Coordinates of N, CA, C and O in Angstrom, one line a residue:
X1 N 33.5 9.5 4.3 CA 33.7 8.7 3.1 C 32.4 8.5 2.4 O 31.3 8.3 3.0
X2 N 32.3 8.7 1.1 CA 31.2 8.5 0.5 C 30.8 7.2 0.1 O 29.6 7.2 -0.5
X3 N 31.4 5.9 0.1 CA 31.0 4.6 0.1 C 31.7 3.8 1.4 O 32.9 4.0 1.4
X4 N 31.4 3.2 2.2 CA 31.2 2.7 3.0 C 31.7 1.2 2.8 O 31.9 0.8 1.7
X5 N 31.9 0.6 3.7 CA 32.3 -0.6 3.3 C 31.0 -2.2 3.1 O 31.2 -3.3 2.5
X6 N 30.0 -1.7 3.7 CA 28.8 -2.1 3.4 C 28.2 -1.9 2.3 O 27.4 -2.5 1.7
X7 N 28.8 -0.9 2.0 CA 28.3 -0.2 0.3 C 28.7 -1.3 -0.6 O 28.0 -1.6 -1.6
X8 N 30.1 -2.1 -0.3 CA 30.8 -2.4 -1.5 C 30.0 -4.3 -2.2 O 30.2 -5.0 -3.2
X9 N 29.3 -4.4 -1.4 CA 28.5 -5.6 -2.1 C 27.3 -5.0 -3.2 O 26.9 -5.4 -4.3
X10 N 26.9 -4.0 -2.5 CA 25.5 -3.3 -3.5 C 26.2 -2.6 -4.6 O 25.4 -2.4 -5.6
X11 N 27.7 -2.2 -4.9 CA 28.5 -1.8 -5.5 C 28.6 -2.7 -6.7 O 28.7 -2.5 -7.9
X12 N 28.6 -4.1 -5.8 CA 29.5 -5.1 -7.2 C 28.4 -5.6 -7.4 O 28.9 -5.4 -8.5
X13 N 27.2 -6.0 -7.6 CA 25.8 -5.8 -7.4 C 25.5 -5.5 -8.9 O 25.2 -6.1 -10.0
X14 N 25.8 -4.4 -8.6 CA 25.4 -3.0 -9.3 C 26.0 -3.0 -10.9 O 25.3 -2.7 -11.9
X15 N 27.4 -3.5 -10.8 CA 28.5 -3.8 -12.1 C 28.1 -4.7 -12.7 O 28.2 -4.7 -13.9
X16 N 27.5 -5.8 -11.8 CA 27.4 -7.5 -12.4 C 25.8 -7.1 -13.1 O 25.6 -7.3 -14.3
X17 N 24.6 -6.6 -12.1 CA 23.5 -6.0 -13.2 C 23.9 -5.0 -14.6 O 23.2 -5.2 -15.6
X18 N 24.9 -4.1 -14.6 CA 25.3 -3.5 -15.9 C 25.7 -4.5 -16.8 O 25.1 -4.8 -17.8
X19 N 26.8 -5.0 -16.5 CA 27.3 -6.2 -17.6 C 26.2 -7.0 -18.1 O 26.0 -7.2 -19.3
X20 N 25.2 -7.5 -17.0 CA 24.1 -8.4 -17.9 C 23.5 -7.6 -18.8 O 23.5 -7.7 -20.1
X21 N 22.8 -6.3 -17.9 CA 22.1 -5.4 -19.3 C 23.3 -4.9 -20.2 O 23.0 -5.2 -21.3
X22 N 24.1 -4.4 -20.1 CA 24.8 -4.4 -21.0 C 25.0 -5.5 -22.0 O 25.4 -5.2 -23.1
X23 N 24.9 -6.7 -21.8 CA 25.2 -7.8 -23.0 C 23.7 -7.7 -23.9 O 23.6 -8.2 -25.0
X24 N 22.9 -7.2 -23.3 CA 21.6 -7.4 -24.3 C 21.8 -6.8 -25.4 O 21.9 -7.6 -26.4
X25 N 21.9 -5.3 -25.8 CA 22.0 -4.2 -26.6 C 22.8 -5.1 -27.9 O 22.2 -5.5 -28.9
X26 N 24.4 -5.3 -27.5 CA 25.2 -5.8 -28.5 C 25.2 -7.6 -29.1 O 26.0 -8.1 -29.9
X27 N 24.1 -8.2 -28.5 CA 24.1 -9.3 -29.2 C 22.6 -9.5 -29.4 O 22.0 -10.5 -29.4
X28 N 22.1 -8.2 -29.7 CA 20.5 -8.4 -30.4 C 21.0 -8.8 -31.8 O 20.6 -9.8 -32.4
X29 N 22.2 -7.7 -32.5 CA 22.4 -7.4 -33.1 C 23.4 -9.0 -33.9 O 23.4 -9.2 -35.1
X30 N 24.0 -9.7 -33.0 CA 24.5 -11.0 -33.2 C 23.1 -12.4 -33.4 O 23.1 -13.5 -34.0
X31 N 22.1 -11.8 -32.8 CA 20.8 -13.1 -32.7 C 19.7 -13.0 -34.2 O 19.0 -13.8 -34.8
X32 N 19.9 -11.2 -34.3 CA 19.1 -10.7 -35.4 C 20.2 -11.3 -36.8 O 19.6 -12.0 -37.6
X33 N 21.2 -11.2 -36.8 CA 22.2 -11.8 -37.7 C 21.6 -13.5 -38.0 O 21.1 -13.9 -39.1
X34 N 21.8 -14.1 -37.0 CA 21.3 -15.4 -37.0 C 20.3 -15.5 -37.6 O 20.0 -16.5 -38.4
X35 N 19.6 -14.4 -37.3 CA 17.6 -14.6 -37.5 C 17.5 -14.9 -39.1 O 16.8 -15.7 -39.6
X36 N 18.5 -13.7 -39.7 CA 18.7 -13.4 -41.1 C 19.1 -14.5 -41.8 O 18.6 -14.9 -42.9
X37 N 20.6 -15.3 -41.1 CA 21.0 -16.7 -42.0 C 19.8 -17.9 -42.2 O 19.6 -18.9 -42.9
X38 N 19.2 -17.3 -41.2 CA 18.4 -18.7 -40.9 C 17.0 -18.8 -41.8 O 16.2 -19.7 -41.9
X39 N 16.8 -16.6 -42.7 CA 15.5 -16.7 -42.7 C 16.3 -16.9 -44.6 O 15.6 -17.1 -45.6
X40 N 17.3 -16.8 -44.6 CA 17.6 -16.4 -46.0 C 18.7 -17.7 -46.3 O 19.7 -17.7 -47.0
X41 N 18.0 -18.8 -45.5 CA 19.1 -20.3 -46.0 C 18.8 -20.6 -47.4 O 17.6 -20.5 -47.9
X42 N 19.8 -20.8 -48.0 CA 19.6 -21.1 -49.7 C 19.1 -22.5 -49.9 O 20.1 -23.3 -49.9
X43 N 18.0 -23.0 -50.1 CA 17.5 -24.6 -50.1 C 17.3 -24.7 -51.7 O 16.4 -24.1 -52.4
X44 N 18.3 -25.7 -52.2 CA 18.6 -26.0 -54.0 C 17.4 -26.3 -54.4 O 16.8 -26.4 -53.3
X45 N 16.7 -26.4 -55.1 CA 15.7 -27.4 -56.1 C 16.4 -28.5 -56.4 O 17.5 -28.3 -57.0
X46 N 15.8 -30.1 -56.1 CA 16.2 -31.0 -56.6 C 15.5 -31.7 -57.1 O 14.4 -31.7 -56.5
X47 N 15.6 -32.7 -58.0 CA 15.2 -33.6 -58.6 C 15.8 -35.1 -58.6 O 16.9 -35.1 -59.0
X48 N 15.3 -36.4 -58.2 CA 16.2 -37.4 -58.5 C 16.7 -37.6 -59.5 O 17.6 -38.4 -59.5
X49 N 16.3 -37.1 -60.8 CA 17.0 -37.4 -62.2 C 18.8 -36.2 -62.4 O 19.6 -36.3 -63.4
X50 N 18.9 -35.7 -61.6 CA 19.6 -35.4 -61.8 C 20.5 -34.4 -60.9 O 20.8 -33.2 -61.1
X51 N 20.7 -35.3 -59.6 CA 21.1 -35.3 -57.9 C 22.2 -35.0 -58.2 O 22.7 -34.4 -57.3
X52 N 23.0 -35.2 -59.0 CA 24.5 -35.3 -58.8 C 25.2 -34.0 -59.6 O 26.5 -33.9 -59.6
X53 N 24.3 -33.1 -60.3 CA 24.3 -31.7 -61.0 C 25.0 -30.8 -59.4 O 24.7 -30.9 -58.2
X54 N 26.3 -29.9 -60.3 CA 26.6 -29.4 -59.4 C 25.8 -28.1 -58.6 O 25.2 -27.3 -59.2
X55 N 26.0 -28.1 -57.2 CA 25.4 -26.7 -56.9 C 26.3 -25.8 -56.1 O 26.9 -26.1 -55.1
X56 N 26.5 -24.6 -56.6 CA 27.8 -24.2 -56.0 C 27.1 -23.3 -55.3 O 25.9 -22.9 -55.6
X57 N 27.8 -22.7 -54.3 CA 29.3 -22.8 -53.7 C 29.7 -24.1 -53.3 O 30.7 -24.7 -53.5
X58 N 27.9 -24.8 -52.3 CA 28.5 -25.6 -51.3 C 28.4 -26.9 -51.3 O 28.7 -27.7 -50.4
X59 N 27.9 -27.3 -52.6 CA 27.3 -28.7 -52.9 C 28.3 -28.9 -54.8 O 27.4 -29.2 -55.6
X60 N 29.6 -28.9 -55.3 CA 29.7 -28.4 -56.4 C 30.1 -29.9 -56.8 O 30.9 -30.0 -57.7
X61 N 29.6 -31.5 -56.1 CA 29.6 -32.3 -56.5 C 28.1 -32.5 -56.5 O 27.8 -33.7 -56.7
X62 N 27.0 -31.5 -56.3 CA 25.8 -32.5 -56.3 C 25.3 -32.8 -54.5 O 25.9 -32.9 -53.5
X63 N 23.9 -33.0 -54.9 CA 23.5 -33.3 -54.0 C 23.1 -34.8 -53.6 O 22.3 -35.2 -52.8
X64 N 23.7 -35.3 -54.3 CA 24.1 -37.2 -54.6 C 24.9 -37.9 -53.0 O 25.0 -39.1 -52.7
X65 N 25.2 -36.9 -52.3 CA 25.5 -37.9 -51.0 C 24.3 -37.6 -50.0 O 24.5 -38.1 -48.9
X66 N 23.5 -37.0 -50.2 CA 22.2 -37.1 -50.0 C 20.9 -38.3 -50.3 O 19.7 -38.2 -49.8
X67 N 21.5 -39.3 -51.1 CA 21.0 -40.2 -51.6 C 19.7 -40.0 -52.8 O 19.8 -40.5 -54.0
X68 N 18.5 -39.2 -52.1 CA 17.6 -39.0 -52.7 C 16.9 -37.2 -52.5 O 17.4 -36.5 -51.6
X69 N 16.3 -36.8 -53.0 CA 16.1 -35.6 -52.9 C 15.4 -35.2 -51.7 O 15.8 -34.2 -51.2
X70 N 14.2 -35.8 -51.2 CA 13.6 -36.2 -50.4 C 14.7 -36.5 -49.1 O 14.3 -36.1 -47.9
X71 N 15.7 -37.0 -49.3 CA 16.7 -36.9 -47.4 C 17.2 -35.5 -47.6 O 17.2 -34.7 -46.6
X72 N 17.5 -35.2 -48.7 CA 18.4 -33.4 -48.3 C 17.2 -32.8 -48.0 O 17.4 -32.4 -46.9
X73 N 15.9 -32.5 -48.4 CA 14.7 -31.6 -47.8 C 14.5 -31.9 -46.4 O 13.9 -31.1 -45.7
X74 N 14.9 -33.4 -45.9 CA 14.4 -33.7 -44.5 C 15.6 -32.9 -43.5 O 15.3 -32.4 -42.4
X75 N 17.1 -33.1 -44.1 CA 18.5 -32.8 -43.3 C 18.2 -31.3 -43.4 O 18.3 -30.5 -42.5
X76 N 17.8 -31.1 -44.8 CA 17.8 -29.0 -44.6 C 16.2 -28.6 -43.0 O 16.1 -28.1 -41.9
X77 N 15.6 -29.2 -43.8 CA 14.5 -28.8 -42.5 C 14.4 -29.3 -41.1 O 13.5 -29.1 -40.3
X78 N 15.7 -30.1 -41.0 CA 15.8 -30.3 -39.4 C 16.8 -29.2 -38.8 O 16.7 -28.6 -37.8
X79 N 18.1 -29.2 -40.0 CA 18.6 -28.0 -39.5 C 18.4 -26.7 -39.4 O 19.1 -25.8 -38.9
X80 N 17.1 -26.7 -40.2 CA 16.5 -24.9 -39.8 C 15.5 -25.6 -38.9 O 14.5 -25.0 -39.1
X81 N 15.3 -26.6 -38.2 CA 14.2 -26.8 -37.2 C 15.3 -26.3 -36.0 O 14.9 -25.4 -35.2
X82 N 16.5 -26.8 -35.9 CA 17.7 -27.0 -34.8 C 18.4 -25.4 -34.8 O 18.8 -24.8 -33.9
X83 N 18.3 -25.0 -35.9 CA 18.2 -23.4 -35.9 C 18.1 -22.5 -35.2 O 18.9 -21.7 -34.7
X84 N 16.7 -22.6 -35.2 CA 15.3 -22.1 -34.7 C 15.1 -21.9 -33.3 O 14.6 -20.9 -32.8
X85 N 15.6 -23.2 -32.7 CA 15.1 -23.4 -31.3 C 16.9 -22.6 -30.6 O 17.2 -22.0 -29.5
X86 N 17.7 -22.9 -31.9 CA 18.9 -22.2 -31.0 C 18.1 -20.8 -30.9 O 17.2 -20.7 -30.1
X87 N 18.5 -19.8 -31.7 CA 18.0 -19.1 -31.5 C 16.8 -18.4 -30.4 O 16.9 -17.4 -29.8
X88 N 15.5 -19.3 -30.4 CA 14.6 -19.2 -29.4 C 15.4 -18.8 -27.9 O 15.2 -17.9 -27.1
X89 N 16.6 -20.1 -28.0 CA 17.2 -20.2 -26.8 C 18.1 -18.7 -27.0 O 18.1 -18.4 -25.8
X90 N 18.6 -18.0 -27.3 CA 19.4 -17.4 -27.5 C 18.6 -16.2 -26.9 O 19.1 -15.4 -26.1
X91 N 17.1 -16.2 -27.2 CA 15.9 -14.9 -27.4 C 15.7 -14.8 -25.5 O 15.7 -13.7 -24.8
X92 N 15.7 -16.4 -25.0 CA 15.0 -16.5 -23.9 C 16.6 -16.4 -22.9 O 16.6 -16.6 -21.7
X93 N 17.8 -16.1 -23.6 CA 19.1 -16.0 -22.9 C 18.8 -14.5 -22.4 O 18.9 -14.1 -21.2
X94 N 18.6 -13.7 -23.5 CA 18.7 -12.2 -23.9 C 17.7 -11.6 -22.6 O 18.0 -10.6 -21.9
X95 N 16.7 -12.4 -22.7 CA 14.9 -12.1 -21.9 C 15.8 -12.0 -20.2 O 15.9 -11.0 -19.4
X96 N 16.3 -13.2 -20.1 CA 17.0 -13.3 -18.5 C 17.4 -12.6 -18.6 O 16.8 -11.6 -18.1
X97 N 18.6 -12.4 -19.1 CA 19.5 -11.2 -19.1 C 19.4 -9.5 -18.8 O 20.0 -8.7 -18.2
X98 N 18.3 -9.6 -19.6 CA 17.5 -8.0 -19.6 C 16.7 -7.7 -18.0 O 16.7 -6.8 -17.3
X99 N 16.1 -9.0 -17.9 CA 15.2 -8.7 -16.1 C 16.6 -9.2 -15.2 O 17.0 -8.3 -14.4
X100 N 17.1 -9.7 -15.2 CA 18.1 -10.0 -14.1 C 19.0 -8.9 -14.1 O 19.2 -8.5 -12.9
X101 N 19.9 -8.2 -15.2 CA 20.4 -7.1 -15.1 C 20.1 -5.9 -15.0 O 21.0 -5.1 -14.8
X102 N 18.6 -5.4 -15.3 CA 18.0 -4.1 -15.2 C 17.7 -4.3 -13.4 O 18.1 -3.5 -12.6
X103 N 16.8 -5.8 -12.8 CA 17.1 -5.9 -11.7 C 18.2 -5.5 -10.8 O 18.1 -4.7 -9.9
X104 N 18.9 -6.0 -11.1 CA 20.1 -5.9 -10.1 C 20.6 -4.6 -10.5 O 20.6 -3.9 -9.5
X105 N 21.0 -3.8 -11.8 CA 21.4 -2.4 -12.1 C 20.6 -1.6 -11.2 O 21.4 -1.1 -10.4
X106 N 19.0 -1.3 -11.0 CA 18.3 -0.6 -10.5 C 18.4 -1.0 -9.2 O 18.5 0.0 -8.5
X107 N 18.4 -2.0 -8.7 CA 17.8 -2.3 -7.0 C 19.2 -2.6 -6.2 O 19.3 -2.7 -5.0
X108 N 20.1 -2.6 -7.0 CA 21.4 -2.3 -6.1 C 22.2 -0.9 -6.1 O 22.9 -0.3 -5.3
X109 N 21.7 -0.8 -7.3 CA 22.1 0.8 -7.3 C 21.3 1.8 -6.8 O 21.7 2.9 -6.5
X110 N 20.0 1.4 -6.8 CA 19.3 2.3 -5.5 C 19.3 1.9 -4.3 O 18.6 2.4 -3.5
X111 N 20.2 0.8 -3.9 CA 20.4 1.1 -2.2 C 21.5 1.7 -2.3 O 21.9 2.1 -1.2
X112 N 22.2 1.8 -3.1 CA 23.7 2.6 -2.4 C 23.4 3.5 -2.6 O 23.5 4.2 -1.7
X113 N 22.5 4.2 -3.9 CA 22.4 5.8 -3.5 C 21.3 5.9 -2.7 O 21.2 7.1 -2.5
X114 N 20.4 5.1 -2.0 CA 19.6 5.7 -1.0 C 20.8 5.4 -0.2 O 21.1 6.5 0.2
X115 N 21.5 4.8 0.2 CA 22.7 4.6 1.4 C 23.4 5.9 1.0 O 22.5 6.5 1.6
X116 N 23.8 6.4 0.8 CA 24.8 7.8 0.1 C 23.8 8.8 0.9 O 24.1 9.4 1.9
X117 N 22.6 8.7 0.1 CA 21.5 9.9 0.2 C 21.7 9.8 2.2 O 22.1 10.7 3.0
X118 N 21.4 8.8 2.4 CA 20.7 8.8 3.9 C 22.3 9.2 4.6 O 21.8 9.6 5.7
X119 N 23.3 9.4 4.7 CA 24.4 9.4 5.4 C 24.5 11.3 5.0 O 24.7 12.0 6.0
X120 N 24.4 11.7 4.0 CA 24.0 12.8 3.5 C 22.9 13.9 4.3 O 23.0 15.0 4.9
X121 N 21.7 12.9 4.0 CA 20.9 13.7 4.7 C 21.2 13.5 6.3 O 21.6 14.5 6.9
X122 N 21.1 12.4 7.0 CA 22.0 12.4 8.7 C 23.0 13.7 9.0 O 22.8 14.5 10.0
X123 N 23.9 13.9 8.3 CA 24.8 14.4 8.4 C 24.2 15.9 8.1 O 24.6 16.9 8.6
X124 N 23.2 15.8 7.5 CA 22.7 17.5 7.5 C 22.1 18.1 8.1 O 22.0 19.3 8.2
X125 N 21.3 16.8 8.7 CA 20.1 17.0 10.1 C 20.9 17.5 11.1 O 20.6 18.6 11.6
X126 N 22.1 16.7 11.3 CA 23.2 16.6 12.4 C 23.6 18.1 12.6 O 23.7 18.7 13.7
X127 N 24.0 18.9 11.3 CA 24.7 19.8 11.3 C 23.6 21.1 11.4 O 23.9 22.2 11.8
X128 N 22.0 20.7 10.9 CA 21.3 21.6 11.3 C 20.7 22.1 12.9 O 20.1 23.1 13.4
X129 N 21.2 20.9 13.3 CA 20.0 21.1 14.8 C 21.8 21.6 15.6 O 21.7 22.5 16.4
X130 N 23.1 21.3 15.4 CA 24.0 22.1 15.9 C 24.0 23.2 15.7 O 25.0 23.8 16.2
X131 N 23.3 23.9 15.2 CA 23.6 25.5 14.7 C 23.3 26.2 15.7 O 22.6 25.7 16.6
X132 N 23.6 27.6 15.7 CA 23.2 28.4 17.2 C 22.0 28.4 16.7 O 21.5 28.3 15.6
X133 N 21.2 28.7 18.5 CA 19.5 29.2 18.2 C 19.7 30.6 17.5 O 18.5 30.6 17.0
X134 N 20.1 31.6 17.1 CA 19.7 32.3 16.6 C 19.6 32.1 15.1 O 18.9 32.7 14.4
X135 N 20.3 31.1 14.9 CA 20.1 31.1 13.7 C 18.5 29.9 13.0 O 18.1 29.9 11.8
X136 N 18.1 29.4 13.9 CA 16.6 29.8 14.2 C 15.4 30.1 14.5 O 14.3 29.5 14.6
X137 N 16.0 31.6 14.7 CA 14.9 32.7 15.2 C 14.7 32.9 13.7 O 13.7 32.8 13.0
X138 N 15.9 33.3 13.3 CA 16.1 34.0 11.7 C 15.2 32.5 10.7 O 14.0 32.4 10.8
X139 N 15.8 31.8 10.2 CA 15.0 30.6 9.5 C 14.2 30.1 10.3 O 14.6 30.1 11.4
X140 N 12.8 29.5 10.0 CA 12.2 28.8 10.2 C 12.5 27.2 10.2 O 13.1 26.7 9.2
X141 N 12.3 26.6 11.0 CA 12.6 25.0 11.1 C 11.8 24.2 9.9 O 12.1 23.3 9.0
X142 N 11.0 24.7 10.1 CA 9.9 23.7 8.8 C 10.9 23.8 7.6 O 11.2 22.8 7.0
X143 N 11.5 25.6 7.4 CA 11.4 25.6 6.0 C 12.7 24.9 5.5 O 13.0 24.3 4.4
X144 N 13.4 25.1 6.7 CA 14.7 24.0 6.5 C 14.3 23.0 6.1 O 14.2 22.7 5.0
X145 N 13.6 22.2 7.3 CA 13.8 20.6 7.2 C 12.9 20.2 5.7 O 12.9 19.1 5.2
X146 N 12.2 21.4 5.1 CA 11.3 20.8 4.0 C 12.9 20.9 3.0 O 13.5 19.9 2.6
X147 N 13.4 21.9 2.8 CA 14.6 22.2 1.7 C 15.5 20.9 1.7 O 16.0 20.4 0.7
X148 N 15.6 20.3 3.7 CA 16.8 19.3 3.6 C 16.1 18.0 2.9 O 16.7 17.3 2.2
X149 N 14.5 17.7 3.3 CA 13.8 16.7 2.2 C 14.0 16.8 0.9 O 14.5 15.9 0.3
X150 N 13.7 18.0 0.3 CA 13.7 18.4 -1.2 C 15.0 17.9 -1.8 O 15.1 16.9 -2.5
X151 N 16.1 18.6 -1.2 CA 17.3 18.4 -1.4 C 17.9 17.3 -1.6 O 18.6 17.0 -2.6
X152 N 17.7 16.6 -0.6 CA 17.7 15.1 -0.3 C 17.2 14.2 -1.2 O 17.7 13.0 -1.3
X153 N 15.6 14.6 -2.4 CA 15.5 13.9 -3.1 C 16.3 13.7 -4.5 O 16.4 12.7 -5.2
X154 N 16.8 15.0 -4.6 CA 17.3 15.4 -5.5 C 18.6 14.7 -6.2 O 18.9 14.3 -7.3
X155 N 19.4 14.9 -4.6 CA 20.9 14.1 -4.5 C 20.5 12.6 -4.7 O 21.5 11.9 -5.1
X156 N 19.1 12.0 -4.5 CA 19.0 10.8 -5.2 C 19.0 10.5 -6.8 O 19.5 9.5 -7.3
X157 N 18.4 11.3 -7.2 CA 18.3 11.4 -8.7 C 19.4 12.0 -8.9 O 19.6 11.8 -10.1
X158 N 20.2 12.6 -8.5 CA 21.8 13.1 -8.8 C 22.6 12.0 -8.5 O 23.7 12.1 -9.0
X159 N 22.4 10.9 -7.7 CA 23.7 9.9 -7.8 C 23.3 8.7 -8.4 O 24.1 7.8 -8.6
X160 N 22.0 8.4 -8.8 CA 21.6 7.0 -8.9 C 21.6 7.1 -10.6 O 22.0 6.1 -11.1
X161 N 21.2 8.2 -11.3 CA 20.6 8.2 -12.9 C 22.2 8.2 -13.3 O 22.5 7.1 -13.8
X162 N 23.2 9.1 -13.2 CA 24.3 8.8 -14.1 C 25.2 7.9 -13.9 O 25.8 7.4 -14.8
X163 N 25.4 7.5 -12.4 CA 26.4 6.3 -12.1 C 25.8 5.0 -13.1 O 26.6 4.3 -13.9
X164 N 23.8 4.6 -12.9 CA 23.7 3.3 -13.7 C 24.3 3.2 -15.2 O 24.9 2.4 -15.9
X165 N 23.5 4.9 -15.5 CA 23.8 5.3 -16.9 C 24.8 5.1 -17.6 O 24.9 4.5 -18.7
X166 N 26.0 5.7 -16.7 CA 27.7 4.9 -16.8 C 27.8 3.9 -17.1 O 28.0 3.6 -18.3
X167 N 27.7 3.3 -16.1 CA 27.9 1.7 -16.3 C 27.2 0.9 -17.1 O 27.7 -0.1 -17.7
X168 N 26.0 1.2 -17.2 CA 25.3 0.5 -18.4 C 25.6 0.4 -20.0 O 25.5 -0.5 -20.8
X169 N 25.9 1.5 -20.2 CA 26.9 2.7 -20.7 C 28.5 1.9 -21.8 O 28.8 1.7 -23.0
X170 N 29.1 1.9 -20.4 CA 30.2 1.2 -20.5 C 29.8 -0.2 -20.8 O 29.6 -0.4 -22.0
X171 N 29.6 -0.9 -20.3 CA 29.4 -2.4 -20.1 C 28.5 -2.7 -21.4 O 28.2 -3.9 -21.5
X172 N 27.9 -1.8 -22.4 CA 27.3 -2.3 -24.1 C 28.4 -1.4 -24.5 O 27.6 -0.5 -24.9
X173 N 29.1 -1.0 -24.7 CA 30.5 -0.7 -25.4 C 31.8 -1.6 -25.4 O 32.6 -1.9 -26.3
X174 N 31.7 -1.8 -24.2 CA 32.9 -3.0 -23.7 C 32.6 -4.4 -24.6 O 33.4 -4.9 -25.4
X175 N 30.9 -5.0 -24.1 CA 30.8 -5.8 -24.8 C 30.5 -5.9 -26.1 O 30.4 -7.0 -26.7
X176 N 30.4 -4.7 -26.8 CA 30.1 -4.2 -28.2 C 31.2 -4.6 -28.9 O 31.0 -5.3 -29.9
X177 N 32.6 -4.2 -28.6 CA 33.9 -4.1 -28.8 C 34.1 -5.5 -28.8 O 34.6 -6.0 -29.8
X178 N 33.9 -6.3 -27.7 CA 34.2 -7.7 -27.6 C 33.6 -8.3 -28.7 O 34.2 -9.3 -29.1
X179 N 32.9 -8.1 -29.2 CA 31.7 -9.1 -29.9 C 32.4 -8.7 -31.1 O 32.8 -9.7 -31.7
X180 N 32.8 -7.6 -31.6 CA 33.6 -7.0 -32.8 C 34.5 -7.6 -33.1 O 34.7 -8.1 -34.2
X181 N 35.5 -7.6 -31.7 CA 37.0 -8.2 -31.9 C 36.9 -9.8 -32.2 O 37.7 -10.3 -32.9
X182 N 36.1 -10.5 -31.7 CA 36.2 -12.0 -32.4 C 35.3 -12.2 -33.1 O 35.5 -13.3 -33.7
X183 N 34.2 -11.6 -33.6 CA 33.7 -12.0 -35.1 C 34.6 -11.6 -36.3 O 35.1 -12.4 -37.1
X184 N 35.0 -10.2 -36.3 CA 35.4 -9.9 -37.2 C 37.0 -8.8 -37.0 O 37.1 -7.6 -37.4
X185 N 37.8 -9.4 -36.5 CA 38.9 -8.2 -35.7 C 39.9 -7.4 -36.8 O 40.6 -6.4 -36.5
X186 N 39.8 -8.1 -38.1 CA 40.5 -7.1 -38.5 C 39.6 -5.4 -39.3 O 39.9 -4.4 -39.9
X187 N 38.5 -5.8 -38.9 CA 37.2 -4.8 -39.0 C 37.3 -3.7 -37.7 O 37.7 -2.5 -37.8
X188 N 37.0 -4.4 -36.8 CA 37.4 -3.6 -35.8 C 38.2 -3.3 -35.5 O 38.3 -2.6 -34.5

């Protein structure tokens, strides 16, 4: 069997680090959005002589339930202060996200494939030292055992780079898609 049942924690491990890194990729793109409303909020010019002048879209009675012009500059600049710090929060969501899931992507998925690798190479040692002595006489031992190292590193970099890749893969498409279908689903 090529996964083991010991395998299957470093397995799910492995999925839960993809999904984290995987959510980074598709909501830079949702925080950079933010970044933009937030850097391109429309703040009216006002005057108290004439507060109650419409401003459209979102003000088209005036900025008169603001009392004075001086409270709407304080209510606009607390809510791009409250903005702001969302976002920070959002930046320092992303930051976890990125070390906790490249974490766990990388360090669980290189024990299952050193777990893989090592059951691999066992199994080859196993089957090299069973072989008749003549076969032997004919090969040298060194040159084996250096080929079954080589080989052995190989099959690491052969199961560890495309399985993460997959999944990482998957898991900013999956959540790419998700993020599509409820901002905007008849787009997607």
């Amino acid at each position: 069997a090529l996964f083991l049942p010991n395998d299957t924690k470093w397995i799910f491990l492995t999925f839960i680090g993809a999904i984290l890194a995987g959510l980074v990729f598709p909501f830079w793109g949702t925080v950079f959005s933010l970044m933009i409303s937030l850097l391109f909020q429309t703040v009216y010019t006002c005057n108290d002589a004439n507060i109650n002048a419409p401003k459209d879209p979102f003000y088209p009675n005036g900025l008169g339930q603001f009392g004075t012009c001086s409270n709407y500059y304080s209510v606009v600049s607390e809510q791009m202060q409250n903005d702001s710090y969302t976002i920070v929060a959002y930046w320092a969501g992303l930051c976890a996200c990125s070390i906790i899931g490249y974490a766990l992507l990388l360090g669980a998925g290189g024990k299952v494939s050193e777990n893989i690798n090592k059951r691999i190479r066992d199994r080859s040692f196993r089957k090299l030292l069973s072989l008749e002595p003549a076969y032997h006489d004919v090969n040298k031992i060194g040159t084996s055992t250096t080929r079954l190292a080589s080989d052995a590193a190989l099959l690491k970099d052969f199961t560890l780079t495309p399985i993460t890749s997959i999944l990482l893969s998957l898991a900013s498409v999956l959540v790419g898609v998700g993020i599509a279908l409820a901002y905007m689903w008849p787009l997607a």
